[in-house]
Short mmCIF file of C-alpha atoms in Angstrom, two decimals:
data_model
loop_
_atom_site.label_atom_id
_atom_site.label_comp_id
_atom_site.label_asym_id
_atom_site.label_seq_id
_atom_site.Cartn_x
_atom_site.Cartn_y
_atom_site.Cartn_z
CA UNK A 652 165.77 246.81 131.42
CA UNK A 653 164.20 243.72 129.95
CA UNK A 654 164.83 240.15 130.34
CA UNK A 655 167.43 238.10 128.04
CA UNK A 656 166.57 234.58 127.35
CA UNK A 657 169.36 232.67 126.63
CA UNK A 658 168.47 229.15 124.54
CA UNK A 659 170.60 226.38 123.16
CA UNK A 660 169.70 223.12 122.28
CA UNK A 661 165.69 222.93 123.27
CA UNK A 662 166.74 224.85 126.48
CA UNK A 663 166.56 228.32 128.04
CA UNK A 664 168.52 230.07 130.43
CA UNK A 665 167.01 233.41 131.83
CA UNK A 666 168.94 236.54 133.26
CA UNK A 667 167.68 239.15 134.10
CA UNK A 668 169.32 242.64 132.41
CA UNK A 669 168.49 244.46 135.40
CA UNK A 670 169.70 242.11 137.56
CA UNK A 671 172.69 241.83 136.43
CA UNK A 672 173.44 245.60 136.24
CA UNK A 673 172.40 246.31 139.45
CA UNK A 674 174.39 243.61 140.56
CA UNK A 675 177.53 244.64 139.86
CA UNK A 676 177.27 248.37 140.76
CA UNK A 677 176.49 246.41 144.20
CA UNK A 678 180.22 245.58 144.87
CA UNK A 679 180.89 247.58 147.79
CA UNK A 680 183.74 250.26 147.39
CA UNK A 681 185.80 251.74 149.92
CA UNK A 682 184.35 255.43 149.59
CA UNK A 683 182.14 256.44 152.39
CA UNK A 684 179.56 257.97 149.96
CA UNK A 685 179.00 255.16 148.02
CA UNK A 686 178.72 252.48 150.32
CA UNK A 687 174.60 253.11 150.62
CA UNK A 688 174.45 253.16 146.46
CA UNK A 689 175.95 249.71 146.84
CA UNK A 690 173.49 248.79 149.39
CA UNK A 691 170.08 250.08 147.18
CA UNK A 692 171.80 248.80 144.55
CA UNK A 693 172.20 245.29 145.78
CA UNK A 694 168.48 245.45 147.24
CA UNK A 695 167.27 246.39 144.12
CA UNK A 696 168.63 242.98 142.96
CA UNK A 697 166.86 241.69 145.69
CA UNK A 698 163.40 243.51 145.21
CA UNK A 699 163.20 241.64 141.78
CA UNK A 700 162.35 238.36 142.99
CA UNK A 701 164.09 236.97 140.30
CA UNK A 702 166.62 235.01 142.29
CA UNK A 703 166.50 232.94 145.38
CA UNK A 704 169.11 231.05 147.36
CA UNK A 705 169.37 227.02 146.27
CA UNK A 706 167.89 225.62 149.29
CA UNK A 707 167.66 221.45 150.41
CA UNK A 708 168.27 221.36 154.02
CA UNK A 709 165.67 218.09 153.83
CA UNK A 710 168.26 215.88 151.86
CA UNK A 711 170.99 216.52 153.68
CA UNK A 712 171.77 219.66 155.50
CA UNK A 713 173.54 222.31 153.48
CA UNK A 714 172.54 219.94 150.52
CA UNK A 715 171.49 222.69 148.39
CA UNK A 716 174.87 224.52 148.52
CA UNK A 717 176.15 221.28 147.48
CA UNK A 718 173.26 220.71 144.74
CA UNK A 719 173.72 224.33 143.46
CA UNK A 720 177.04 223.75 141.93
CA UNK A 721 176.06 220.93 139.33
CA UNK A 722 173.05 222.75 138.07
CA UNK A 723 172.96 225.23 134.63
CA UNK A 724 169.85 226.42 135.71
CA UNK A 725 168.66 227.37 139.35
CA UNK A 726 167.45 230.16 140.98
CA UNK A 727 170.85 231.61 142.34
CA UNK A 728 172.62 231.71 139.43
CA UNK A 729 172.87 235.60 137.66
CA UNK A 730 175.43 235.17 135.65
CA UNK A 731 176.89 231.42 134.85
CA UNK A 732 179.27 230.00 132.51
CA UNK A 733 177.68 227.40 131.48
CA UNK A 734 180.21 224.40 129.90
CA UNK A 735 179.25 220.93 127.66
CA UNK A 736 178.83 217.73 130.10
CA UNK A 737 182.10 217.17 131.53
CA UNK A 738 184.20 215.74 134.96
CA UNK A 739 186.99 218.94 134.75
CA UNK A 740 186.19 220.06 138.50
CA UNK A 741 186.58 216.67 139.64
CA UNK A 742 189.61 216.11 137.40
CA UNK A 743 191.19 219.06 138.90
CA UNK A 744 190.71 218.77 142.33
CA UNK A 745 189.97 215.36 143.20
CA UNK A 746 193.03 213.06 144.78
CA UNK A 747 194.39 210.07 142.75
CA UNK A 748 192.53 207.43 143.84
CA UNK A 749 189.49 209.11 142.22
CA UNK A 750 191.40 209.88 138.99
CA UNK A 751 192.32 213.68 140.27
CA UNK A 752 195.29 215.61 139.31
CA UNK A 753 195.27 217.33 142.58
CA UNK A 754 196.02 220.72 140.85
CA UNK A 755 194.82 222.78 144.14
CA UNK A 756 194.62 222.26 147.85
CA UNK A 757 193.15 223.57 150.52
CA UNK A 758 194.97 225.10 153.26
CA UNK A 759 194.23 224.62 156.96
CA UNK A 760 193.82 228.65 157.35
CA UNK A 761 190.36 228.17 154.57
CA UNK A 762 189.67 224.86 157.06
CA UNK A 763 189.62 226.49 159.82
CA UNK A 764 187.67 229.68 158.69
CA UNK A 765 184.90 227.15 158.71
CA UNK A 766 182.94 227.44 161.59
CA UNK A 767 180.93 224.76 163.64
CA UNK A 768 177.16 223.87 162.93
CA UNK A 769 176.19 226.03 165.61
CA UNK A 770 177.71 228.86 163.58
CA UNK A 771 180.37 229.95 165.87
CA UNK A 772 183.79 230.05 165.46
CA UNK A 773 186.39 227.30 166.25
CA UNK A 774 188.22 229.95 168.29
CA UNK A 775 185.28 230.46 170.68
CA UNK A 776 184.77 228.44 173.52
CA UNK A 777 181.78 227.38 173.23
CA UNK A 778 181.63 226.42 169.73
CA UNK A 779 182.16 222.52 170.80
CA UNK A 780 185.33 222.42 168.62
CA UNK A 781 187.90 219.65 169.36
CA UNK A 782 191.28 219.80 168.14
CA UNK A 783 191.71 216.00 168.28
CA UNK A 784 188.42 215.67 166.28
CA UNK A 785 188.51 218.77 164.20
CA UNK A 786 186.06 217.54 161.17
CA UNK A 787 183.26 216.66 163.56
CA UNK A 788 179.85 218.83 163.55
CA UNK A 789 181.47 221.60 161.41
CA UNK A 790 179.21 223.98 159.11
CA UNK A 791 178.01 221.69 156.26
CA UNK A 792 179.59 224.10 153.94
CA UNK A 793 183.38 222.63 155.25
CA UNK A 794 182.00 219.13 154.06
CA UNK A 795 180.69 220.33 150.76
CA UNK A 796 184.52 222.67 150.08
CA UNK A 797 187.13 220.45 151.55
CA UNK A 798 188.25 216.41 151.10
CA UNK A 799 189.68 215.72 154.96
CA UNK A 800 191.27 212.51 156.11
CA UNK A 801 188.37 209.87 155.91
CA UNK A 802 186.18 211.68 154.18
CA UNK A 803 183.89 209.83 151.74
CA UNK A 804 184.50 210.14 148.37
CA UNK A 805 182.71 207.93 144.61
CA UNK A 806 185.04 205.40 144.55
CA UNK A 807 184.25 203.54 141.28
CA UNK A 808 185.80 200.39 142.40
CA UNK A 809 183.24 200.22 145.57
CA UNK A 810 180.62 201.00 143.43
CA UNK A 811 180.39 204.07 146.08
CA UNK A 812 181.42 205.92 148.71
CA UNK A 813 184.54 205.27 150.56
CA UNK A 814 186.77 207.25 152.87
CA UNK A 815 189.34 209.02 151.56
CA UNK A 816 193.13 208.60 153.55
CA UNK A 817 195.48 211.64 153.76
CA UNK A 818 197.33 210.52 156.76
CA UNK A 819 200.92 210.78 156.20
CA UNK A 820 201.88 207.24 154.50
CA UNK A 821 198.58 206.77 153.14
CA UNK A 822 198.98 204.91 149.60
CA UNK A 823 198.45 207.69 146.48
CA UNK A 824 196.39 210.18 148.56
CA UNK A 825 198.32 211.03 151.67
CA UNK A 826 200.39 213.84 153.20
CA UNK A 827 203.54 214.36 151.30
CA UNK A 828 205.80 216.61 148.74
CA UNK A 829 204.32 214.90 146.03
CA UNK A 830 200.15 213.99 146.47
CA UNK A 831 198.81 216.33 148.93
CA UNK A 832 201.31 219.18 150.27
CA UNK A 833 198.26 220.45 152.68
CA UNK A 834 196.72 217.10 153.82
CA UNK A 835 193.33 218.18 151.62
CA UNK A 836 191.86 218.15 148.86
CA UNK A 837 189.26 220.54 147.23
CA UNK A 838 185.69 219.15 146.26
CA UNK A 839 183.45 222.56 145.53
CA UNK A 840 181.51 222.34 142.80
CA UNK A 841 182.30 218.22 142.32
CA UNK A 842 180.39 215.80 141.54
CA UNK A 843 180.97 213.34 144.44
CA UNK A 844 178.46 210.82 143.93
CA UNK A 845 179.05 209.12 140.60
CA UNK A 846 181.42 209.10 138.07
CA UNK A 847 179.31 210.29 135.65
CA UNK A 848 180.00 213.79 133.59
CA UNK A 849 178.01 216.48 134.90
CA UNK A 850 176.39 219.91 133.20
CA UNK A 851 177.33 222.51 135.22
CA UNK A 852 177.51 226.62 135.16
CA UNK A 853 180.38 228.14 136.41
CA UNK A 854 179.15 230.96 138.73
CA UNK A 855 180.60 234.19 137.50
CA UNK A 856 177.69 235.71 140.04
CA UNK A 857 174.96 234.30 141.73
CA UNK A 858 172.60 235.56 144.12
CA UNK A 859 174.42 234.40 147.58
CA UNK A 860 176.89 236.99 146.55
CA UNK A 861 174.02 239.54 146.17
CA UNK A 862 173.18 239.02 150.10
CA UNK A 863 176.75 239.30 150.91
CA UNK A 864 177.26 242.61 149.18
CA UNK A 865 174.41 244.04 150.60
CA UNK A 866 175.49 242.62 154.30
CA UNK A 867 178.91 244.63 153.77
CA UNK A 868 177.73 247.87 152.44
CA UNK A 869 174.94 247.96 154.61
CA UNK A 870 177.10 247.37 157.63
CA UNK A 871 179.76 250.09 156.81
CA UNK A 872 176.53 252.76 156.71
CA UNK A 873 177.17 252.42 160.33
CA UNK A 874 173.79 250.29 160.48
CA UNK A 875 175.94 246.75 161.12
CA UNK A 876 172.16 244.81 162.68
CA UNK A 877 170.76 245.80 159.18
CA UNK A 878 173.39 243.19 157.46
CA UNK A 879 172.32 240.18 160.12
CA UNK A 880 168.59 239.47 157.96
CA UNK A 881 170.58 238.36 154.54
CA UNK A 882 173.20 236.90 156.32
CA UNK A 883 170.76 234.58 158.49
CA UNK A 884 169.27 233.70 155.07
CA UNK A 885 172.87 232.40 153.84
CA UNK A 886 173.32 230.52 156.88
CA UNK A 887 170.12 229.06 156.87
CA UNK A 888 170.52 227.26 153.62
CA UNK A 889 174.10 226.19 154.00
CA UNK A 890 172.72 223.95 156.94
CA UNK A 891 173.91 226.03 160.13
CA UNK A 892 171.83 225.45 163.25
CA UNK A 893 169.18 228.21 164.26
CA UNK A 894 170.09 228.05 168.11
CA UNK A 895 167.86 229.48 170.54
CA UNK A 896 168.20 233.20 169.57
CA UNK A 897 167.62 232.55 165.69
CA UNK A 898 170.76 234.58 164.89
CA UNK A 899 172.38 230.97 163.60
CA UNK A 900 175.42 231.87 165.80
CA UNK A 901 175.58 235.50 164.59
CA UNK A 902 176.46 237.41 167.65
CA UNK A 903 174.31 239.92 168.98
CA UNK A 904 175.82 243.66 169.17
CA UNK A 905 178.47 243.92 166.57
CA UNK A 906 179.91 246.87 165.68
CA UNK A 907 180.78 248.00 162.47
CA UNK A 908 184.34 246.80 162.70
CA UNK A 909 183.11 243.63 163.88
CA UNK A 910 180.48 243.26 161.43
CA UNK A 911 183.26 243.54 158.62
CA UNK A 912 185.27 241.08 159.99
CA UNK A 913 182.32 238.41 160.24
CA UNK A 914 181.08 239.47 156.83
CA UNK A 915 185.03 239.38 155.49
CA UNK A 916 184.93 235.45 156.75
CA UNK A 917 181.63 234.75 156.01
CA UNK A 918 182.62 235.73 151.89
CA UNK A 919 185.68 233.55 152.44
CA UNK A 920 183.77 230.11 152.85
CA UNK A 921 180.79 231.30 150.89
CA UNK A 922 182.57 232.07 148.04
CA UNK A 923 185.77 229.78 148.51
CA UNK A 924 187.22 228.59 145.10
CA UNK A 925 185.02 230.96 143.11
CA UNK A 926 187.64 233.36 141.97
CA UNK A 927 186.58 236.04 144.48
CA UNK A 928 189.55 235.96 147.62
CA UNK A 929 191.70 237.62 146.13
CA UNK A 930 189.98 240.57 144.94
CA UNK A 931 188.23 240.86 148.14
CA UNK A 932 191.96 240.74 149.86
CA UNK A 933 192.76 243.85 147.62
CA UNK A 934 189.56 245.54 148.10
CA UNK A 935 189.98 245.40 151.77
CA UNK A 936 193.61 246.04 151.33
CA UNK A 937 194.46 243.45 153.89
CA UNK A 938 197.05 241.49 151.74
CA UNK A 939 200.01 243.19 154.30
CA UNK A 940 198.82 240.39 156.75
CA UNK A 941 197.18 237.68 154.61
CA UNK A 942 199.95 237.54 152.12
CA UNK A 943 202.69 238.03 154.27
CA UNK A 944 202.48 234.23 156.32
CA UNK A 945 203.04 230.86 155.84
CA UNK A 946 200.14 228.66 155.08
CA UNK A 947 199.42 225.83 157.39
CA UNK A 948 199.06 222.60 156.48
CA UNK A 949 197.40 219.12 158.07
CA UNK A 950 200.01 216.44 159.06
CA UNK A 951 197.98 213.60 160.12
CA UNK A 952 199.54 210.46 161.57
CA UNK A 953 197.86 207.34 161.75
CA UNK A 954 198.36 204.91 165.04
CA UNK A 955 197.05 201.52 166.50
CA UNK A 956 196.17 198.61 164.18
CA UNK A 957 193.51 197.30 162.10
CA UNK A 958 190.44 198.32 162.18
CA UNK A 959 190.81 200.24 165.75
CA UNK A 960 193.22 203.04 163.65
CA UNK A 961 193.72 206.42 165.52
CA UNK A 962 194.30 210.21 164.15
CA UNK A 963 196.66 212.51 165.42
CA UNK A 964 196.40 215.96 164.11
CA UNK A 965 199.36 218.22 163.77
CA UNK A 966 199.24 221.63 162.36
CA UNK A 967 202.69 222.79 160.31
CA UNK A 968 203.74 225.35 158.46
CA UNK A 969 204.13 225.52 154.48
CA UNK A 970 208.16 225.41 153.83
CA UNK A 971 208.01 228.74 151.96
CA UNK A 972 207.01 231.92 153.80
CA UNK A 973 204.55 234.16 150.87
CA UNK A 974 205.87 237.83 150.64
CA UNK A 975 203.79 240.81 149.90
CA UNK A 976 204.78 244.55 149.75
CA UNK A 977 202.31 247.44 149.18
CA UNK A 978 203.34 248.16 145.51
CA UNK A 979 202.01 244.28 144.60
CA UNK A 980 198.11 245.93 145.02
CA UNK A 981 199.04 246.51 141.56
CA UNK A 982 200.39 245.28 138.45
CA UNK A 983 203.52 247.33 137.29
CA UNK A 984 202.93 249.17 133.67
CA UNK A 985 205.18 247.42 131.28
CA UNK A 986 208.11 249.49 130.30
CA UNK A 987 207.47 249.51 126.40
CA UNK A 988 203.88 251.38 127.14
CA UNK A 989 205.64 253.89 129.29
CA UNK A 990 208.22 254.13 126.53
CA UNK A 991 205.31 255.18 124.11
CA UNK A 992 203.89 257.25 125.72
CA UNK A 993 206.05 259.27 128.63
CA UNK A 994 203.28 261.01 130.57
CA UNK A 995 202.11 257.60 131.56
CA UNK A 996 203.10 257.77 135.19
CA UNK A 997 204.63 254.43 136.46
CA UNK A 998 202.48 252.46 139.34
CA UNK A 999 203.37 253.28 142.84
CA UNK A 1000 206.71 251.49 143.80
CA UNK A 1001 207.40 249.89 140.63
#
């Protein structure tokens, strides 16, 4: 398949046909015979050497996951939608202070999916995690999703950055029913720098997704060390350590149920606010337990005085429990199309 070139206004965007086809027979499918299609398939994306992984560790690490976002043209994107200069990101996620409308907030179950810098979990160990300090040396890609009590944000009044206060009390931004009902806000794909507009591509696909699919389907061949290579490569550029074994806190030995659970997480952060969760929680079919919970939410509380201030860090639940039953995998036909036509056979439990 040949190239398209894409060009508006003196400049050209280039996708490649192939690419993109390939790239979406990649998703991986829950039938044993296809999942090595979807791994050739997502390879064959790969053999092009048309795309590459955004990659500024130099700047600041995980700077090019960061850098990616507020780009039209890079090397990850496959398939952007590119939108006229604008701050609507920022507008819709940012807290008050920075003229947000705090539309939608991260939870503390997306936080802590976020592992450390040394890529393990906050659940293991020896990860280094604190619960009293939970924000310190996490994986860059936490600090590029998530807006945390004191993290620094463009303030155009200080001409720059300055912390951002969610403790509960905090003036405009902080932890209550009507600024921020989780104790974050959301910052991927901002602009947090300047208050300037910014041209930016929406990624409907890009290539980090490319790795990912080909990490899953790969895996569920039964060949789970196969998926480790693409998903060092991810981890790499988002600004994880190496450690001592290279793995960049990939375990050694997985097995294939393993594997899918790291690879399930490891498309959760990668791909957080991309419109991608959900169908991956119906793909796996694993809404019975993510849907059926409470969030969690951050209540921080601020002690001591001026400028010696403390954090404590309290973990609650949402005040509404979600609900999920099997049927809600899918959408119910509407009863005027089964009226038209009778042998339309109603979704299962609707």
């Amino acid at each position: 398949m040949p190239t398209i070139i894409f060009s508006s206004g003196g400049r050209s965007w280039h996708h490649g046909r192939s690419g993109a086809a390939y790239s979406l027979v990649s998703y991986p499918a829950y039938n044993a015979s296809r999942w090595q299609a979807a791994a050739a398939a997502a390879q064959a994306v790969i053999n092009t050497g048309t795309y590459a992984l955004v990659e500024d560790n130099a700047t600041a690490p995980g700077y090019g996951f960061y850098s990616l976002f507020l780009q039209r043209v890079n090397s990850e994107y496959i398939l952007p939608f590119n939108r006229a200069a604008n701050r609507d990101m920022e507008v819709f996620y940012f807290p008050p202070t920075r003229g947000g409308q705090k539309n939608s907030m991260p939870t503390q179950n997306i936080v802590d999916a976020f592992p450390m810098k040394n890529g393990k979990p906050i659940t293991d160990p020896a990860s280094g995690y604190v619960a009293t300090n939970p924000y310190v040396n996490r994986d860059p890609r936490f600090y590029n999703t998530v807006i945390y009590n004191t993290a620094p944000l463009f303030l155009a009044s200080a001409a720059g950055l300055s912390p951002v206060y969610t403790y509960e009390g905090a003036a405009s931004d902080g932890f209550d029913a009507t600024t921020s009902v989780t104790g974050y806000y959301g910052r991927k794909m901002c602009n947090v720098t300047d208050a300037a507009n910014t041209e930016r591509g929406w990624p409907l696909l890009r290539y980090a997704e490319i790795l990912l699919n080909y990490a899953e389907a790969i895996a569920e061949t039964g060949q789970p060390e196969l998926a480790v290579p693409k998903l060092v490569e991810l981890r790499r550029r988002a600004g994880i350590d190496a450690g001592p074994d290279g793995r960049y806190g990939i375990p050694m030995g997985l097995s294939v149920s393993q594997m899918r659970a790291f690879v399930q997480n490891e498309r959760r952060i990668e791909l957080a606010y991309e419109d991608q969760r959900w169908h991956d929680i119906r793909r796996w079919k694993i809404a019975m337990v993510t849907n059926n919970a409470y969030n969690q939410r951050m209540r921080v509380v601020r002690g001591g005085t001026s400028p010696n201030f403390t954090y404590t860090y309290n973990i609650v639940s949402s005040i509404r429990r979600h609900n999920f039953r099997p049927e809600m995998y899918l959408l119910p036909i509407p009863d005027g199309e089964i009226r038209k036509v009778p042998a339309f056979r109603q979704n299962p439990g609707w």
